[in-house]
Structure formats: structure tokens, C-alpha cells
CSV table of C-alpha atoms in Angstrom, one decimal:
chain,number,residue,atom,x,y,z
A,10,MET,CA,58.4,69.0,-60.2
A,11,THR,CA,57.8,67.0,-57.0
A,12,PRO,CA,54.5,67.8,-55.2
A,13,VAL,CA,54.9,69.6,-51.9
A,14,LEU,CA,52.6,68.2,-49.2
A,15,TRP,CA,54.1,70.3,-46.3
A,16,LYS,CA,53.9,67.4,-44.0
A,17,GLY,CA,56.6,65.5,-42.1
A,18,ILE,CA,60.3,66.2,-41.5
A,19,TYR,CA,61.9,69.0,-43.5
A,20,PRO,CA,65.5,69.5,-42.3
A,21,ALA,CA,67.0,73.0,-42.7
A,22,PHE,CA,70.2,71.8,-44.3
A,23,LEU,CA,73.6,73.0,-43.3
A,24,THR,CA,76.1,74.1,-45.9
A,25,PRO,CA,79.3,72.2,-45.2
A,26,PHE,CA,82.5,74.0,-46.1
A,27,GLN,CA,86.0,72.8,-46.6
A,28,SER,CA,89.1,74.4,-45.0
A,29,ASP,CA,89.5,76.6,-48.1
A,30,ASP,CA,86.0,78.1,-47.6
A,31,SER,CA,84.5,76.2,-50.7
A,32,ILE,CA,81.3,74.2,-50.4
A,33,HIS,CA,82.1,70.6,-49.5
A,34,PHE,CA,79.7,68.9,-51.9
A,35,GLU,CA,80.9,65.4,-51.0
A,36,MET,CA,80.0,65.9,-47.4
A,37,PHE,CA,76.7,67.5,-48.4
A,38,LYS,CA,75.9,64.3,-50.3
A,39,LYS,CA,76.8,62.2,-47.3
A,40,ASN,CA,74.5,64.2,-45.1
A,41,LEU,CA,71.7,64.1,-47.7
A,42,ASP,CA,72.0,60.3,-48.0
A,43,ALA,CA,71.7,59.9,-44.2
A,44,GLN,CA,68.7,62.1,-44.2
A,45,LEU,CA,67.0,60.2,-47.0
A,46,ALA,CA,67.8,56.9,-45.3
A,47,ALA,CA,66.2,58.1,-42.1
A,48,GLY,CA,62.9,58.9,-44.0
A,49,ILE,CA,62.8,62.7,-44.3
A,50,ASP,CA,59.9,64.2,-46.2
A,51,GLY,CA,61.4,67.3,-47.7
A,52,ILE,CA,64.5,69.5,-47.8
A,53,VAL,CA,65.0,73.2,-47.0
A,54,LEU,CA,68.1,74.8,-48.6
A,55,GLY,CA,69.7,78.2,-48.0
A,56,GLY,CA,68.1,79.0,-44.7
A,57,SER,CA,69.7,80.4,-41.6
A,58,LEU,CA,71.4,77.1,-40.8
A,59,GLY,CA,72.6,77.0,-44.4
A,60,GLU,CA,74.5,80.3,-43.8
A,61,ALA,CA,72.4,81.9,-46.5
A,62,SER,CA,73.7,85.4,-45.7
A,63,THR,CA,77.3,84.3,-46.6
A,64,LEU,CA,76.4,82.4,-49.8
A,65,THR,CA,76.4,83.9,-53.2
A,66,ARG,CA,73.4,83.5,-55.6
A,67,ASP,CA,75.5,81.2,-57.8
A,68,GLU,CA,76.4,79.0,-54.8
A,69,LYS,CA,72.7,78.7,-53.7
A,70,MET,CA,71.7,77.7,-57.2
A,71,SER,CA,74.6,75.2,-57.4
A,72,LEU,CA,73.4,73.6,-54.2
A,73,LEU,CA,69.9,73.5,-55.5
A,74,ARG,CA,70.9,71.8,-58.8
A,75,PHE,CA,73.2,69.4,-57.0
A,76,THR,CA,70.5,68.4,-54.5
A,77,LYS,CA,68.0,67.8,-57.3
A,78,GLN,CA,70.4,65.5,-59.1
A,79,ALA,CA,71.6,63.7,-55.9
A,80,ILE,CA,68.3,62.8,-54.3
A,81,THR,CA,67.4,59.1,-54.7
A,82,ARG,CA,63.7,59.3,-54.1
A,83,PRO,CA,61.1,62.0,-55.0
A,84,ILE,CA,60.9,64.5,-52.1
A,85,PRO,CA,60.5,68.3,-52.5
A,86,VAL,CA,63.4,70.7,-52.4
A,87,ILE,CA,62.5,74.0,-50.9
A,88,MET,CA,64.6,77.1,-51.4
A,89,ASN,CA,64.7,79.8,-48.8
A,90,ILE,CA,64.3,83.5,-49.7
A,91,ALA,CA,65.8,86.1,-47.4
A,92,GLU,CA,66.5,89.2,-49.4
A,93,GLN,CA,66.7,93.0,-48.7
A,94,SER,CA,64.4,94.2,-51.5
A,95,THR,CA,61.3,92.9,-53.2
A,96,ILE,CA,63.0,93.1,-56.6
A,97,GLU,CA,65.9,90.9,-55.4
A,98,ALA,CA,63.5,88.5,-53.8
A,99,ILE,CA,61.4,88.2,-56.9
A,100,GLN,CA,64.4,87.5,-59.1
A,101,PHE,CA,65.6,84.9,-56.6
A,102,ALA,CA,62.2,83.2,-56.8
A,103,ILE,CA,62.4,83.1,-60.6
A,104,ASP,CA,65.9,81.7,-60.6
A,105,ALA,CA,64.9,79.1,-58.0
A,106,GLU,CA,62.0,77.9,-60.1
A,107,LYS,CA,64.2,77.8,-63.3
A,108,ASN,CA,66.8,75.7,-61.4
A,109,GLY,CA,64.3,73.1,-60.2
A,110,ALA,CA,63.0,74.2,-56.8
A,111,ASP,CA,59.8,72.5,-55.8
A,112,GLY,CA,58.7,75.2,-53.4
A,113,LEU,CA,59.8,78.4,-51.5
A,114,MET,CA,60.2,79.4,-47.9
A,115,ILE,CA,60.0,83.2,-47.6
A,116,LEU,CA,61.2,85.3,-44.7
A,117,PRO,CA,59.9,88.9,-44.3
A,118,PRO,CA,62.1,91.7,-45.7
A,119,MET,CA,65.6,91.8,-44.2
A,120,ARG,CA,67.2,94.8,-42.5
A,121,TYR,CA,64.0,96.9,-42.7
A,122,LYS,CA,61.2,96.4,-40.1
A,123,ALA,CA,58.3,96.5,-42.6
A,124,ASP,CA,54.8,97.2,-41.2
A,125,ASP,CA,51.9,94.8,-41.7
A,126,ARG,CA,50.8,96.2,-45.1
A,127,GLU,CA,54.3,96.2,-46.5
A,128,THR,CA,55.0,92.7,-45.3
A,129,VAL,CA,51.9,91.3,-46.8
A,130,GLU,CA,52.6,93.0,-50.1
A,131,TYR,CA,56.2,91.7,-50.1
A,132,PHE,CA,54.9,88.1,-49.7
A,133,ARG,CA,52.2,88.7,-52.3
A,134,ARG,CA,54.4,90.0,-55.0
A,135,ILE,CA,56.9,87.1,-54.6
A,136,ALA,CA,54.3,84.4,-54.5
A,137,GLU,CA,52.3,85.8,-57.5
A,138,THR,CA,55.5,85.9,-59.6
A,139,VAL,CA,56.0,82.1,-59.6
A,140,SER,CA,53.9,79.0,-59.7
A,141,LEU,CA,55.7,77.4,-56.8
A,142,PRO,CA,54.0,76.6,-53.5
A,143,VAL,CA,55.1,78.9,-50.7
A,144,MET,CA,55.7,78.6,-46.9
A,145,ILE,CA,55.8,81.8,-44.9
A,146,TYR,CA,58.5,81.9,-42.2
A,147,ASN,CA,57.0,83.4,-39.1
A,148,ASN,CA,59.8,84.2,-36.7
A,149,PRO,CA,59.4,87.5,-34.9
A,150,TYR,CA,61.9,86.4,-32.2
A,151,ASP,CA,64.8,86.6,-34.6
A,152,TYR,CA,63.6,88.7,-37.5
A,153,LYS,CA,61.4,91.2,-35.6
A,154,ILE,CA,58.3,91.0,-37.8
A,155,GLU,CA,55.4,88.9,-36.7
A,156,VAL,CA,52.9,87.6,-39.3
A,157,THR,CA,49.7,88.0,-37.5
A,158,LEU,CA,46.4,86.2,-38.0
A,159,GLY,CA,45.1,89.3,-39.8
A,160,MET,CA,48.0,89.2,-42.2
A,161,PHE,CA,47.5,85.5,-42.8
A,162,GLU,CA,43.8,86.3,-43.6
A,163,ALA,CA,45.0,88.6,-46.4
A,164,LEU,CA,47.6,86.0,-47.5
A,165,ALA,CA,44.9,83.3,-47.6
A,166,GLU,CA,43.6,84.8,-50.9
A,167,ILE,CA,46.9,83.8,-52.6
A,168,HIS,CA,46.4,80.2,-53.6
A,169,ASN,CA,50.1,79.1,-53.6
A,170,ILE,CA,50.8,80.4,-50.1
A,171,GLN,CA,50.1,77.1,-48.4
A,172,ALA,CA,52.1,76.8,-45.2
A,173,VAL,CA,53.8,78.5,-42.3
A,174,LYS,CA,57.0,77.7,-40.5
A,175,GLU,CA,55.8,78.5,-37.0
A,176,SER,CA,58.7,79.9,-35.0
A,177,THR,CA,57.0,82.5,-32.8
A,178,ARG,CA,57.9,80.4,-29.8
A,179,ASP,CA,54.2,80.6,-28.7
A,180,VAL,CA,52.9,77.0,-29.1
A,181,SER,CA,49.3,78.3,-28.8
A,182,ASN,CA,49.7,79.8,-32.3
A,183,VAL,CA,49.1,76.4,-33.7
A,184,THR,CA,45.6,76.3,-32.2
A,185,ARG,CA,45.0,80.0,-33.1
A,186,MET,CA,45.8,79.2,-36.8
A,187,ARG,CA,43.6,76.1,-36.7
A,188,ASN,CA,40.7,77.9,-35.1
A,189,LYS,CA,40.9,80.7,-37.6
A,190,PHE,CA,41.7,78.9,-40.8
A,191,GLY,CA,41.1,75.2,-40.3
A,192,ASP,CA,43.4,73.4,-42.8
A,193,ARG,CA,43.9,76.3,-45.2
A,194,PHE,CA,47.6,76.5,-44.0
A,195,ARG,CA,49.8,73.6,-43.2
A,196,ILE,CA,51.7,74.3,-40.0
A,197,LEU,CA,55.3,73.2,-39.5
A,198,CYS,CA,57.2,73.7,-36.2
A,199,GLY,CA,60.3,75.7,-36.7
A,200,VAL,CA,61.8,75.6,-33.2
A,201,ASP,CA,63.4,72.3,-32.2
A,202,THR,CA,62.7,72.6,-28.5
A,203,LEU,CA,58.9,73.0,-29.1
A,204,ALA,CA,58.5,70.2,-31.7
A,205,LEU,CA,56.9,67.6,-29.6
A,206,GLU,CA,54.5,70.1,-28.1
A,207,GLU,CA,53.4,71.6,-31.4
A,208,LEU,CA,53.0,68.1,-33.0
A,209,ALA,CA,50.8,67.2,-30.0
A,210,LEU,CA,48.7,70.3,-30.9
A,211,GLY,CA,48.3,69.2,-34.4
A,212,ALA,CA,51.2,70.7,-36.4
A,213,ASP,CA,51.7,69.0,-39.7
A,214,GLY,CA,55.5,68.8,-39.7
A,215,TRP,CA,58.8,70.0,-38.4
A,216,VAL,CA,61.5,72.1,-40.1
A,217,CYS,CA,64.3,70.8,-37.9
A,218,GLY,CA,67.8,71.9,-37.1
A,219,LEU,CA,69.3,69.0,-35.1
A,220,GLY,CA,68.0,66.6,-37.7
A,221,ASP,CA,71.2,67.6,-39.6
A,222,ALA,CA,73.1,65.6,-37.0
A,223,PHE,CA,70.5,63.1,-35.7
A,224,PRO,CA,68.1,62.4,-38.6
A,225,ALA,CA,66.8,59.0,-37.4
A,226,GLU,CA,65.8,60.3,-34.0
A,227,THR,CA,64.1,63.3,-35.5
A,228,VAL,CA,62.1,61.3,-37.9
A,229,ALA,CA,61.2,58.8,-35.2
A,230,ILE,CA,59.7,61.5,-33.0
A,231,TYR,CA,57.5,62.7,-35.8
A,232,ARG,CA,56.4,59.2,-36.9
A,233,LEU,CA,55.7,58.0,-33.4
A,234,MET,CA,53.6,61.1,-32.6
A,235,LYS,CA,51.6,60.8,-35.7
A,236,ALA,CA,51.1,57.1,-34.9
A,237,GLY,CA,49.7,58.0,-31.5
A,238,ARG,CA,52.7,56.4,-29.7
A,239,TYR,CA,53.3,59.3,-27.4
A,240,PRO,CA,55.3,57.6,-24.6
A,241,GLU,CA,57.9,56.3,-27.0
A,242,ALA,CA,58.2,59.7,-28.7
A,243,LEU,CA,58.5,61.4,-25.4
A,244,GLU,CA,61.3,59.1,-24.3
A,245,ILE,CA,63.4,60.0,-27.3
A,246,TYR,CA,62.5,63.7,-27.0
A,247,ARG,CA,63.6,63.8,-23.4
A,248,TRP,CA,67.0,62.3,-24.4
A,249,PHE,CA,67.2,64.8,-27.3
A,250,LEU,CA,66.3,68.0,-25.5
A,251,PRO,CA,69.8,69.1,-24.2
A,252,VAL,CA,71.0,68.8,-27.8
A,253,LEU,CA,67.8,70.4,-29.3
A,254,GLU,CA,68.6,73.5,-27.1
A,255,LEU,CA,71.6,74.2,-29.3
A,256,ASP,CA,69.0,75.2,-32.0
A,257,ILE,CA,67.9,78.3,-29.9
A,258,HIS,CA,71.3,79.9,-29.4
A,259,PRO,CA,72.7,82.7,-31.5
A,260,LYS,CA,75.5,80.3,-32.5
A,261,LEU,CA,73.2,77.6,-33.6
A,262,VAL,CA,75.1,77.2,-36.9
A,263,HIS,CA,78.4,76.6,-35.1
A,264,TYR,CA,76.8,74.2,-32.6
A,265,ILE,CA,74.8,72.1,-35.0
A,266,LYS,CA,77.7,71.9,-37.4
A,267,LEU,CA,79.8,70.6,-34.6
A,268,ALA,CA,77.1,68.0,-33.8
A,269,ALA,CA,76.9,66.9,-37.4
A,270,THR,CA,80.7,66.6,-37.5
A,271,LEU,CA,80.7,64.3,-34.4
A,272,THR,CA,78.0,62.1,-35.9
A,273,GLY,CA,80.1,61.8,-39.1
A,274,ILE,CA,77.8,63.7,-41.5
A,275,GLY,CA,79.2,67.3,-41.4
A,276,THR,CA,82.1,69.6,-41.1
A,277,GLU,CA,82.6,72.2,-38.5
A,278,TYR,CA,84.0,74.9,-40.8
A,279,VAL,CA,81.9,78.1,-40.8
A,280,ARG,CA,82.1,81.1,-43.2
A,281,ALA,CA,83.2,84.5,-41.9
A,282,PRO,CA,82.2,86.6,-40.1
A,283,ARG,CA,81.5,83.4,-38.1
A,284,LEU,CA,84.7,81.9,-36.6
A,285,MET,CA,85.4,78.4,-35.5
A,286,LEU,CA,84.5,77.4,-31.9
A,287,GLU,CA,87.4,77.2,-29.5
A,288,GLY,CA,88.4,77.0,-25.8
A,289,GLU,CA,85.8,76.6,-23.0
A,290,GLU,CA,82.9,77.3,-25.3
A,291,LYS,CA,83.8,74.4,-27.6
A,292,ARG,CA,84.5,72.1,-24.7
A,293,LYS,CA,81.0,72.8,-23.2
A,294,ILE,CA,79.2,72.1,-26.5
A,295,LEU,CA,81.3,69.0,-27.1
A,296,THR,CA,80.3,67.6,-23.7
A,297,ILE,CA,76.6,68.0,-24.5
A,298,ILE,CA,76.9,66.4,-27.9
A,299,GLN,CA,79.2,63.6,-26.7
A,300,GLU,CA,76.8,62.7,-23.9
A,301,ALA,CA,73.9,62.5,-26.4
A,302,ILE,CA,75.9,60.2,-28.7
A,303,ALA,CA,77.0,58.0,-25.7
A,304,THR,CA,73.4,57.6,-24.6
A,305,ARG,CA,71.7,57.4,-28.0
A,306,PRO,CA,68.4,55.6,-27.7
A,307,SER,CA,67.2,52.7,-29.8
A,308,ILE,CA,64.6,53.6,-32.4
A,309,PRO,CA,61.3,51.7,-32.2
A,310,ASP,CA,60.3,49.9,-35.4
A,311,PHE,CA,57.4,52.1,-36.5
A,312,THR,CA,57.9,51.1,-40.2
A,313,LYS,CA,56.5,47.6,-39.8
A,314,GLU,CA,53.5,48.9,-37.9
A,315,ASN,CA,52.7,51.4,-40.6
A,316,LYS,CA,52.9,48.7,-43.3
A,317,ILE,CA,50.5,46.6,-41.3
A,318,LYS,CA,48.0,49.5,-41.0
A,319,GLN,CA,48.3,50.2,-44.7
A,320,THR,CA,47.6,46.5,-45.5
A,321,GLU,CA,44.6,46.5,-43.1
A,322,ARG,CA,43.1,49.6,-44.9
A,323,VAL,CA,43.4,47.8,-48.3
């Protein structure tokens, strides 16, 4: 099992399909190789961008096993849990651990708006069933349940609940969590358009969406921010923002898949009930992505500087 540090860039991986609706494992591997070459720090499988709601349990486990075999350097593979019942979520967590997952990302209960006590108990029962480290996905904007500071206080008692994917869209939550808990929970930004802001406030990482199409630029923003090279990170981020805004649209899966297709590391096929983009909507999104590709910035060489700093420390 690969240790999970909950720091750095964790792309929420797309699930590429072929025209016959089957998983395109060859294209998945191509995207994975591009991510690894860019320097990602972890992988999140089976999330919203991965079209988890349309994947079967067997498909999710197949993706997990394939990823574990295909990675060329030791980074953690995190499986997302988004189930309707506690029993189903627990069984999924057990299956994920057996199939090689290094950690879990857990959403609140689906389809039922659980209250605070029910939500905490849901997270508790899943986390205590397995030995895997856990990241809580806090996204009241999309899933209608907010994990409050009081709820995190109760969850802090569970040793393997270690991180939060912060997607409340309130950047001050980073500071609230730090003020309340110090470093008890790692904080990873979960909204692409707020990544630079949350990194500036001390977030530990970024669960990214557009990294699926532009991995090098995503990693560069994180590395530059952590190196204190804010102006360089800001320059890339300003270029990136029109594309990052595709992450906060109800059709983020369609749009980001189209972006990954145009950068050569994805397919635009989606699984029903989603339908392929067409007409004016597709032309509009194509224009945004094509403009970004045409003006793609050069990436500063932060690798050499980091090696120099490591040598100096030795």
C-alpha cells in the first residue's frame, strides 16, 4: 500500500469510453501517463468526473486494479464512495481495500438529505470498517449537505479520517479549519476556479478537474505557489481561468472530456443519460478550449530550483 500524504495534485480522473459505451482502457492509460509525467501526487477514481453514477461496481474495481498495475511510480490511488445506503458504502469500502485502493474519498449519503448526526455516523461507520485513510468530500453546493466545523470536531476522533476536499466555495473555510483544528486535517481544494486562492490561504493540495486535460499547467500552479513564486503561478492561472470555469458547470463532465480530447488524452464519449455535445453549445465550449490551447503558456523550470534547494538542505 502506498502512503497517502494528502498533499499536492490529485486529479479526479475521467472515465474515457469508446463508441460502444465500454471503458477505453488504452486512452485511460494515455491520460494516466501524461498525468504521471506532469508530476501529479495522487489519483482519485470514480468521482463525479469519472461518471461514477453510471459505472457498475465491477467497472469501478476494474479501473482500480488497472490503475494500480499501470502506474509507473508509487503514488496513492484513492477510490470515491458515493452510495445510497450505509451498508452499500461499507461494502464498497471493503471491496476497494481488497482491490488495492490506498485511500478513500467519501461523499455524504446520496439521495437523502441526512442531518448532522446521521451524516457523521455515516462517515464514522465507513471509516471504522477499513484501515484506509479517508478524505471527506465537503460539497454542499452540489450535494446539499455541509460538513460543519462541529461535525469535523466529532470526526476528528476517528484517526483514519485525515483530510477534506474543500468544495463549499467559501475560501475562508480553509482558515476556519486551520484556526479550529490546526494540522489535524489536510485540506485539498475541490473547486478549480478557487485553487490559487485556497493554496494562498494554506491549502495542502488540489483535487483538480481540468488537470485531466492540462496536467502540466495544473501541477505548475501548485509547485510555484508552494515555492513562493506567486507572480509566475498567477500568470498561468489567469490564462487558465476561462477553462477552469468549465469545472463549475452542470455539464462539467462533457466539457472536460472535450478538453481532454482536444489535448489528445481523452475521448468525448459520455454515458447515458448524458448525451454528446452538439450545435451551438459545443461550438462555444470548443472556442474556449481552442483559445487556451493556442495561447498555452510556457512552464517555468521549477524542478531544477527544487533540486538546488534540496541539495542546500543536505
